[in-house]
Coordinates of C-alpha atoms and ligand atoms in Angstrom, one line a residue:
X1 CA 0.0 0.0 0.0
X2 CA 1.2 3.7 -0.7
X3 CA 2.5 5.4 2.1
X4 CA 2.1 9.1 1.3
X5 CA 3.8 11.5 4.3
X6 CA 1.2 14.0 5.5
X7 CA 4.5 16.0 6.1
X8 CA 5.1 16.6 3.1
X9 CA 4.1 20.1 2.4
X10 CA 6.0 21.7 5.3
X11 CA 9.1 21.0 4.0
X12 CA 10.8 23.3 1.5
X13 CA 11.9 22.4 -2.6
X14 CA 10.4 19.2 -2.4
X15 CA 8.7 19.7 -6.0
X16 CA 12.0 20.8 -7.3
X17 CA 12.4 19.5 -10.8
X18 CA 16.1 18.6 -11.5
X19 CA 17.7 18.0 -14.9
X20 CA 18.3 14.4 -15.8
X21 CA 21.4 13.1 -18.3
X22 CA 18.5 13.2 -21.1
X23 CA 18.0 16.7 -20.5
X24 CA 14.5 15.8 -19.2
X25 CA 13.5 17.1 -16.2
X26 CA 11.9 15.2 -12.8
X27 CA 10.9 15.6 -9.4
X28 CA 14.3 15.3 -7.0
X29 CA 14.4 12.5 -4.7
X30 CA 16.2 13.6 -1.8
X31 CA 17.3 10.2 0.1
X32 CA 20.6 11.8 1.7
X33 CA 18.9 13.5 4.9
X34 CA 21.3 11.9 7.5
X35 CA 23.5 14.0 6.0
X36 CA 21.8 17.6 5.9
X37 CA 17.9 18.5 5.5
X38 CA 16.3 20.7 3.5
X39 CA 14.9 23.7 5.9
X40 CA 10.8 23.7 6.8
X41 CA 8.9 26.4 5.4
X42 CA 8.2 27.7 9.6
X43 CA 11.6 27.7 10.0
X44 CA 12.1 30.2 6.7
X45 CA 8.9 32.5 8.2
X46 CA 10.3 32.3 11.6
X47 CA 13.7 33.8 10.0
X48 CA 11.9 36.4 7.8
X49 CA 9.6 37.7 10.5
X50 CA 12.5 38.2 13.1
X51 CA 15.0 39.4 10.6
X52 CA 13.5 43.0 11.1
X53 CA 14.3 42.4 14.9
X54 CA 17.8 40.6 14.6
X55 CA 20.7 43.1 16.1
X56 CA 23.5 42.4 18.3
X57 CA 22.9 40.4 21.4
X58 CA 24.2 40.8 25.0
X59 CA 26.2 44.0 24.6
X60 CA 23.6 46.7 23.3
X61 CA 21.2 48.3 25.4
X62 CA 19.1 48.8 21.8
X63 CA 15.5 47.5 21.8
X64 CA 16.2 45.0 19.1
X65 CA 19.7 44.0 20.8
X66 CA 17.4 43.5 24.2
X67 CA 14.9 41.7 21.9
X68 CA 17.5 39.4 20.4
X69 CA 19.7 38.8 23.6
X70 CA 15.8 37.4 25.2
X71 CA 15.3 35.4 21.9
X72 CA 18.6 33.7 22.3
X73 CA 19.0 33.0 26.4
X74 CA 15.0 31.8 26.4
X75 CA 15.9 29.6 23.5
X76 CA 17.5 27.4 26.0
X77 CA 15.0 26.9 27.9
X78 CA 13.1 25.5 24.8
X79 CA 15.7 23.0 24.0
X80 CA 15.8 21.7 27.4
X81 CA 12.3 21.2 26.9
X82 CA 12.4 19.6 24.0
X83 CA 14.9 16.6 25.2
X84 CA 13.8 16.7 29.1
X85 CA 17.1 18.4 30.0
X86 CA 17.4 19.8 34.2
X87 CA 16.1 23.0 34.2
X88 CA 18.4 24.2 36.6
X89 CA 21.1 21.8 37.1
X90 CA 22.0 21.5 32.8
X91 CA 23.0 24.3 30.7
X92 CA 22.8 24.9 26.8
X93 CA 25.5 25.8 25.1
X94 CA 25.1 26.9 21.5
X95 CA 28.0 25.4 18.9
X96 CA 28.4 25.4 15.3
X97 CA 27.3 21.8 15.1
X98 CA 27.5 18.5 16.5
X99 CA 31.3 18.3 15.9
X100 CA 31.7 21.4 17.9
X101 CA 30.4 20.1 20.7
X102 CA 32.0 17.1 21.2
X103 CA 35.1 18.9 20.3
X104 CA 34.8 21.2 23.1
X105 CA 33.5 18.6 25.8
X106 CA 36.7 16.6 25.3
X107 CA 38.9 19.8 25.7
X108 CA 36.9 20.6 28.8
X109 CA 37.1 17.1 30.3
X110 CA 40.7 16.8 29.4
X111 CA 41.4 19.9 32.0
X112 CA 39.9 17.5 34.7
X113 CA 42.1 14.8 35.8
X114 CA 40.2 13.0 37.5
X115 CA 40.1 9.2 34.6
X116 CA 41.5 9.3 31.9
X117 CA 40.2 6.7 29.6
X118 CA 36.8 7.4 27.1
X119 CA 34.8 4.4 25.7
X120 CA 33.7 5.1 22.8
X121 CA 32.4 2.5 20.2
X122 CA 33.1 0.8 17.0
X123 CA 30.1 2.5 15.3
X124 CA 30.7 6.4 15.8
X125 CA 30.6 9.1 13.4
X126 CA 34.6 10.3 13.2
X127 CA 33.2 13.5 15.2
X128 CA 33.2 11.2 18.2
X129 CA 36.1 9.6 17.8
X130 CA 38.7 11.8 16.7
X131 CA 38.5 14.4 19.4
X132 CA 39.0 11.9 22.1
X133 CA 42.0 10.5 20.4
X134 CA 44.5 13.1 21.1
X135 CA 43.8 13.7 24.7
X136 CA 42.9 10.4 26.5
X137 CA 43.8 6.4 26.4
X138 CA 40.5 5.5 24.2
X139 CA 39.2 1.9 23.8
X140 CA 35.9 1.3 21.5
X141 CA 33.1 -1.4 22.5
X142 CA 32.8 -3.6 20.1
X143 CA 29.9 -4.7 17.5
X144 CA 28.6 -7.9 16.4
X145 CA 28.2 -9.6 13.4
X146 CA 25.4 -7.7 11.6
X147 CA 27.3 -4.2 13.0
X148 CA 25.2 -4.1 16.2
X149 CA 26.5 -2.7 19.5
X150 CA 27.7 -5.1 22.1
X151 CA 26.5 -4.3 25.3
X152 CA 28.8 -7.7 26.8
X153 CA 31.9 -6.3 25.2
X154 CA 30.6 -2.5 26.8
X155 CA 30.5 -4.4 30.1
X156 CA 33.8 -6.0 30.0
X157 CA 35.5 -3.3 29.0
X158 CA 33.4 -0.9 32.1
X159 CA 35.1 -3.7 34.5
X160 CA 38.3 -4.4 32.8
X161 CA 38.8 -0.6 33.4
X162 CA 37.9 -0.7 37.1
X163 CA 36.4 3.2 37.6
X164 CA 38.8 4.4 35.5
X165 CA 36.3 5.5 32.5
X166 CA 35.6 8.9 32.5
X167 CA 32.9 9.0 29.7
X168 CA 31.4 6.8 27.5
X169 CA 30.3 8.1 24.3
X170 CA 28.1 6.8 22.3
X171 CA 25.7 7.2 19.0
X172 CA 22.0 7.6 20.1
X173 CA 21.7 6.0 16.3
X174 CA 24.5 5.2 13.4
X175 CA 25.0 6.9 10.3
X176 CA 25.7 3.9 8.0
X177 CA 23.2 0.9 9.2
X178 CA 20.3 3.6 11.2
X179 CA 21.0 1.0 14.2
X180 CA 19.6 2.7 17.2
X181 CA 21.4 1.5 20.3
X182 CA 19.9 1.2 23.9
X183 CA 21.5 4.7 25.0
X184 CA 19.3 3.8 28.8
X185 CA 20.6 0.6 29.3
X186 CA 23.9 1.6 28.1
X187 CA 23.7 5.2 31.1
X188 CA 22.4 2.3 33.2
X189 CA 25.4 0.5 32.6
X190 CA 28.1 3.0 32.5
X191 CA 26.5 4.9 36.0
X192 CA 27.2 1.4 37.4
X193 CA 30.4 1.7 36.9
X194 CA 30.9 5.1 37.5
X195 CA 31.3 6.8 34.1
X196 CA 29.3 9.1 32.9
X197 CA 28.0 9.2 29.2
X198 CA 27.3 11.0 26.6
X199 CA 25.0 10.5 23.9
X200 CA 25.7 11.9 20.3
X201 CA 22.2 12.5 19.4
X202 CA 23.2 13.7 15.3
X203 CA 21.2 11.2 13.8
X204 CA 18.5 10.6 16.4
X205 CA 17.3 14.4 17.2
X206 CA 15.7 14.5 14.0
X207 CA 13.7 11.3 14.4
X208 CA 12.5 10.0 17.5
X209 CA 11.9 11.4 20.8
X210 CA 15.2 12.0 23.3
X211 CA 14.3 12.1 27.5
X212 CA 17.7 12.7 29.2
X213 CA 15.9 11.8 32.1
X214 CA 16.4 12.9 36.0
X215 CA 19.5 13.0 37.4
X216 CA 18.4 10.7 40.0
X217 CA 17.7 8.2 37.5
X218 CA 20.4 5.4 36.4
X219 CA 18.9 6.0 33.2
X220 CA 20.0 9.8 33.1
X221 CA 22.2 10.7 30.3
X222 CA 24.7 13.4 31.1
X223 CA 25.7 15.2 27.8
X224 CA 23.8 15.4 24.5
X225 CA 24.6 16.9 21.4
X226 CA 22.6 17.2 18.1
X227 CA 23.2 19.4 15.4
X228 CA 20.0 21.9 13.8
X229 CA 21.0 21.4 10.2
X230 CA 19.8 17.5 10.6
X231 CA 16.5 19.0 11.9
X232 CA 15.3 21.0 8.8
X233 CA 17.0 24.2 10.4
X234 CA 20.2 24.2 8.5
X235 CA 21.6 27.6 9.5
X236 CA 25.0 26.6 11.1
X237 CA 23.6 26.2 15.1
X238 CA 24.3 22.9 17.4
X239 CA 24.3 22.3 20.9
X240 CA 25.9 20.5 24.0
X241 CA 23.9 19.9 27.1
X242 CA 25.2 19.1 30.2
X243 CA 26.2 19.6 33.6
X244 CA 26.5 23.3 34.7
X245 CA 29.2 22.3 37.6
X246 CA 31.5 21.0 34.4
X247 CA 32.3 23.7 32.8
X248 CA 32.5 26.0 35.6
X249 CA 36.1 26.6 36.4
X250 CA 37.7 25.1 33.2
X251 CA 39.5 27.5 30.2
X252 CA 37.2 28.2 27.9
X253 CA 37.4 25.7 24.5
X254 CA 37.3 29.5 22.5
X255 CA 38.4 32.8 24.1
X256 CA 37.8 36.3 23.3
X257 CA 35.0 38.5 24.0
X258 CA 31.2 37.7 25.5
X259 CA 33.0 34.8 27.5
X260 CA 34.5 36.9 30.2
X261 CA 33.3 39.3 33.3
X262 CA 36.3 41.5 33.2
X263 CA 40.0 41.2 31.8
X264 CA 43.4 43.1 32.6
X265 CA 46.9 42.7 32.0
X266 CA 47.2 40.8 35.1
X267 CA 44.2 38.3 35.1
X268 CA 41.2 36.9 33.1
X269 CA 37.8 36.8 35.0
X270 CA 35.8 34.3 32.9
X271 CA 32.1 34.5 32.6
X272 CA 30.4 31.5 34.3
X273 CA 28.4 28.7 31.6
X274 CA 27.3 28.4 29.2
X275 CA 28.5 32.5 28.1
X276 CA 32.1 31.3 29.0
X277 CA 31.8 28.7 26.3
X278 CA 30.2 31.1 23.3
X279 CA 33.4 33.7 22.8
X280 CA 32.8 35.5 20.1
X281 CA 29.4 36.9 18.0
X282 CA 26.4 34.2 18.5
X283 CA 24.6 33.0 15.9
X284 CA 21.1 34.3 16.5
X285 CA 19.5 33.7 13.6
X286 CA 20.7 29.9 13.6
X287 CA 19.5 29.5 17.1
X288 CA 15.6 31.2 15.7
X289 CA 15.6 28.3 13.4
X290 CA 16.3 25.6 15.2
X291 CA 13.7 27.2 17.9
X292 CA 11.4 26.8 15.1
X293 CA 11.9 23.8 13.7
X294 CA 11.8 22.2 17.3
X295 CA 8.6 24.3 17.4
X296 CA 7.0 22.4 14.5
X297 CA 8.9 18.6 14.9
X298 CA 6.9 19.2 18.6
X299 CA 3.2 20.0 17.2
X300 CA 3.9 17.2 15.0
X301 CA 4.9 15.0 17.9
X302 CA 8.3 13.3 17.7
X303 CA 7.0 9.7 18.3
X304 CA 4.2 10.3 15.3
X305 CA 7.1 11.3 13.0
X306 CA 9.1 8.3 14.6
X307 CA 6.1 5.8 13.7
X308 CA 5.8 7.5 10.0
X309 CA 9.5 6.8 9.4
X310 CA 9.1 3.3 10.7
X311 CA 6.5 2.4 8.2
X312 CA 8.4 4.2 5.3
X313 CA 11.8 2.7 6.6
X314 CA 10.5 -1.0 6.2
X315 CA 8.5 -0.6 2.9
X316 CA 11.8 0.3 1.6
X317 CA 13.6 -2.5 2.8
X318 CA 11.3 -4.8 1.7
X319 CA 11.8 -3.4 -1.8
X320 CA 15.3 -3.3 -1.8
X321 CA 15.2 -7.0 -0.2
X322 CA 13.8 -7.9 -3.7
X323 CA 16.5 -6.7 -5.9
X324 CA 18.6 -10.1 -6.6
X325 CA 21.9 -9.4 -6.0
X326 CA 22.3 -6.6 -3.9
X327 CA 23.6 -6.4 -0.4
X328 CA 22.0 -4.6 2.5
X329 CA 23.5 -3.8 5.8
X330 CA 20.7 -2.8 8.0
X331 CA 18.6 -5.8 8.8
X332 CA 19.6 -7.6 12.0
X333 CA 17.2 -6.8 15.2
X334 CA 14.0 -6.1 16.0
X335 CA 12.0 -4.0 13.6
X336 CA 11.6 -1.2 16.0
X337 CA 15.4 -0.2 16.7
X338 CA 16.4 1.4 13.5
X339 CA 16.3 4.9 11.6
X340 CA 15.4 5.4 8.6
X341 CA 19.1 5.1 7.1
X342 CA 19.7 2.1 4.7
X343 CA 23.0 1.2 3.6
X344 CA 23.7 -1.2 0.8
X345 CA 26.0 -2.1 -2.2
X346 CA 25.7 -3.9 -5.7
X347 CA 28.4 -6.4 -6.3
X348 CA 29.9 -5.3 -9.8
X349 CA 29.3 -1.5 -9.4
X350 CA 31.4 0.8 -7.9
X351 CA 29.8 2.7 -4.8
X352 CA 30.5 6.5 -6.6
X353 CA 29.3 5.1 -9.7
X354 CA 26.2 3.8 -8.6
X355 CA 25.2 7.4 -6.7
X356 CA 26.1 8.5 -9.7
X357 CA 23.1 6.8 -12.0
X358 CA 21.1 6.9 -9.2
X359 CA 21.5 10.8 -9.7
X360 CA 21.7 11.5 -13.2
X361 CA 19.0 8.7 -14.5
X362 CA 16.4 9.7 -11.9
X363 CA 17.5 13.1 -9.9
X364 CA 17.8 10.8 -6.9
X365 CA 20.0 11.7 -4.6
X366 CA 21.4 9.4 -2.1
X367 CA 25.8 9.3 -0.2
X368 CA 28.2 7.1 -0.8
X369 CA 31.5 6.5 0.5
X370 CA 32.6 6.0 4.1
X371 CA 29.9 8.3 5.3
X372 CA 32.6 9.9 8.1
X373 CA 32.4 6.5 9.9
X374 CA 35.4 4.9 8.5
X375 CA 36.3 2.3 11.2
X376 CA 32.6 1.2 11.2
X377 CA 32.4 0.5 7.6
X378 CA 35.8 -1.1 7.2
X379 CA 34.7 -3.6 9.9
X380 CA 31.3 -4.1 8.3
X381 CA 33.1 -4.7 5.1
X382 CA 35.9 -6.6 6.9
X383 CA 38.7 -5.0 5.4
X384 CA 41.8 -6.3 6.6
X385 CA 44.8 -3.6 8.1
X386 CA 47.1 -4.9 5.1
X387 CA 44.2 -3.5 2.5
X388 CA 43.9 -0.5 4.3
X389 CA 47.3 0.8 4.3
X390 CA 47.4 -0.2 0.4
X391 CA 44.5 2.2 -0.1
X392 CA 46.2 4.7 1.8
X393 CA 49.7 4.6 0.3
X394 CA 48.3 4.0 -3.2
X395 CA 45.6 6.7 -4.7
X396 CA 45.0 4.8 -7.7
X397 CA 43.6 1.7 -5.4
X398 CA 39.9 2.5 -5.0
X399 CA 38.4 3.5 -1.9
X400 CA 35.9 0.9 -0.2
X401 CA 32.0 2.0 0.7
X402 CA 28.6 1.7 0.3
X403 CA 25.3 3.7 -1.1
X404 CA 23.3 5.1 1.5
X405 CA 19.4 6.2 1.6
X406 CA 18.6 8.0 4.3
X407 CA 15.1 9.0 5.0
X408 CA 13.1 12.3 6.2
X409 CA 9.8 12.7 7.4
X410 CA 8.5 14.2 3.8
X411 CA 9.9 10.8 1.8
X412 CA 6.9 9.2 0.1
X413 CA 6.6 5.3 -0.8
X414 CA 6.5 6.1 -4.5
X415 CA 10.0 8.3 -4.0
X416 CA 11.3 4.7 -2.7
X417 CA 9.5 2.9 -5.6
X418 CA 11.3 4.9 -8.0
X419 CA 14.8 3.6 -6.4
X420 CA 13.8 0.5 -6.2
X421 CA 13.1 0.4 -10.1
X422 CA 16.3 1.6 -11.1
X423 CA 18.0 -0.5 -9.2
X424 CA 16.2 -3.3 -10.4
X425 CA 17.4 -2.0 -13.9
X426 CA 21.2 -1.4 -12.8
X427 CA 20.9 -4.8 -11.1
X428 CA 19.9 -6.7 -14.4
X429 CA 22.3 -4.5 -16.7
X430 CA 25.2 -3.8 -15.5
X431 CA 27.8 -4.0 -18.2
X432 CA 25.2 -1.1 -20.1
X433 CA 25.4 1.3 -17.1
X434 CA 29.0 1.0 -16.5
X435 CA 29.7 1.3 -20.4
X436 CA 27.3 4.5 -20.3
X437 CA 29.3 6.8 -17.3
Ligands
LIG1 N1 27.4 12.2 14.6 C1 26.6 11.5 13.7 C2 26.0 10.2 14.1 C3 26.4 12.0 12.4 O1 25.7 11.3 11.6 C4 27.0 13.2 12.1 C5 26.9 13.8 10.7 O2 26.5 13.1 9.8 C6 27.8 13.9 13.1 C7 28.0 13.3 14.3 C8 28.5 15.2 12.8 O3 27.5 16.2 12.6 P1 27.8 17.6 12.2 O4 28.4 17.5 10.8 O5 26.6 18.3 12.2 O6 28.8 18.2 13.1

């Protein structure tokens, strides 16, 4: 049965025709929103009707600089809201993006020396990965056959460590397979152990419904992050949410102005969190669209969108299932613990190629590649160390990876059938596409 998204309409550029290699044109297909989403038409209102307002924040005694300072600060409020952060206890601080944040948590932990090891995972996005490398002793919980998490391997490694985990730091969902992983069970487990976690919630904002939960609860998770531009507000805002009490005292990850009380020659009186941790000119308008696009996913209900996906997400894998020879790498759990994120390859074509007649036969638009989760993939694809240093000393060797479709809440079932027919084309002709590009 057709699945058509009642979302649809709210979205902006949907009906965007784009020009085909026969110089025809179509309808795009955009199946590449883990990587960025296209911005919701209350999200471009909200940014035209405060535009007349916008000024500087913080500093000016202005009316607009008073409005925009109360925009900004009561925006926080919102976004604790939105993912059940402590009112009082957490603070929001506004980054660039995801990658920001977990940047500047890892500097900001590194100043404590209290453990030093992070546990992160096999399955993370590099942007949790590579800012713990330089600065702590990091180990990665493994994953199982099918690319899952394994919460066994977590526990080991929480004892083999004996209390001396700072952090674990985990995806709230993966990139490359849309595997969600039990982030309360895996607080549960690291508070047991006396680590705290954090929860890199890039890929699962947008989706599905995020409680951080009471402090009081094992279940509580520490730090989030999530990135707007992932959330139909692309306009350069993320944030990290955590603990007041941990950034207090600690250098500031940035310095310059609007993060201190008063500087001289002779000493530097930081501001206290979460100013301390925004040096510099804030992005006002960024942080008016994400208020507004948390404004709308809200109305809509983030487990209604959730359920949407989820009947979208398995119409398409059944599809995809029927295409002879390709190879998916999404299906091992229970039906309820993915994203909408589907990751597959076709023996015989290369994985830039195929994006590449996926794009200019239909105006479909999917990733391919690594997707920034190199180690991931190159265990899911289980290549060996001897391969990987050949790729990397050699340019002409070509780089391993897959197609990925990823899925947003304005994705119709006839958008997936249109995939699914060209693949079943590719699939049966092979030699003819690769001859054609
Ligand atoms: N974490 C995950 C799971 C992601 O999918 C991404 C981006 O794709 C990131 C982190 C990085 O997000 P950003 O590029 O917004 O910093």
């Amino acid at each position: 049965m057709a699945i058509h998204s009642p979302f649809r309409n709210l979205v902006v550029g949907v009906d965007r025709k784009l020009p085909l290699v026969n110089g025809k044109y179509v309808t795009g297909i955009n199946f590449d929103n883990a990587a960025t989403t296209p911005p919701l038409h209350s999200v471009m209102e909200e940014l035209g009707d405060f535009a007349p307002w916008y000024s500087s924040i913080h500093r000016g005694a202005g009316y607009k600089s008073i409005l925009s300072s109360d925009v900004y600060e009561e925006g926080r409020d919102v976004i604790k809201k939105f993912v059940n952060a402590d009112h009082t206890r957490d603070v929001v601080i506004y980054t660039k993006n995801t990658t920001e944040a977990i940047n500047l948590l890892s500097y900001i932990l590194e100043q404590k020396d209290d453990k030093q090891v992070i546990l992160s995972t096999d399955m993370e996005h590099l942007a949790n990965d590579l800012p713990w490398r330089d600065k702590f002793l990091v180990d990665y919980v493994s994953i199982d056959e099918f690319g899952k998490l394994s919460l066994e391997d977590l526990e080991m490694k929480l004892i083999h460590y004996g209390g001396r985990i700072k952090l674990v730091t985990v995806t709230g969902a993966s990139n490359v397979t849309g595997y969600k992983n039990p982030i309360y069970k895996i607080a549960k487990l690291a508070h047991k152990y006396e680590a705290k976690i954090l929860v890199d919630g890039a890929q699962l904002a947008p989706h599905c419904p995020i409680d951080m939960k009471d402090y009081e609860s094992l279940e509580h998770l520490d730090y989030l992050v999530f990135s707007a531009h992932k959330m139909y507000a692309p306009f350069g805002i993320g944030v990290l949410i955590g603990p007041k009490e941990t950034f207090e005292g600690e250098e500031p990850y940035c310095k310059g102005g609007g993060a201190v009380k008063l500087v001289s020659h002779q000493f530097i009186a930081w501001d206290t969190p979460p100013h301390k941790e925004e040096a510099g000119t804030p992005n006002v308008m960024g942080v008016v669209a994400l208020l507004a696009a948390i404004k709308t996913l809200s109305s809509i209900g983030m487990q209604v969108i959730d359920n949407y996906e989820q009947n979208l997400i398995h119409y398409a894998i059944a599809g995809l299932t029927s295409i002879p020879d390709i190879k998916l790498y999404c299906c091992a759990g229970n039906k309820e613990d993915r994203l909408g994120i589907i990751a597959f390859d076709l023996p015989g074509i290369h994985h830039e190629l195929l994006a590449n007649i996926l794009s200019h036969e239909a105006g479909i638009a999917v990733r391919n590649g690594l997707f920034c989760a190199h180690p991931y993939i190159e265990k899911l694809l289980g290549i060996t160390n001897q391969k990987l240093s050949d790729i990397q000393k050699n340019p002409n060797v070509p780089c391993p990876g897959l197609v990925r479709m990823s899925l947003g809440l304005y994705n119709n079932s006839d958008e997936v059938d249109i995939l699914i027919d060209l693949l079943h084309q590719i699939s049966k002709n092979k030699k003819a596409y690769i001859q054609k590009y």
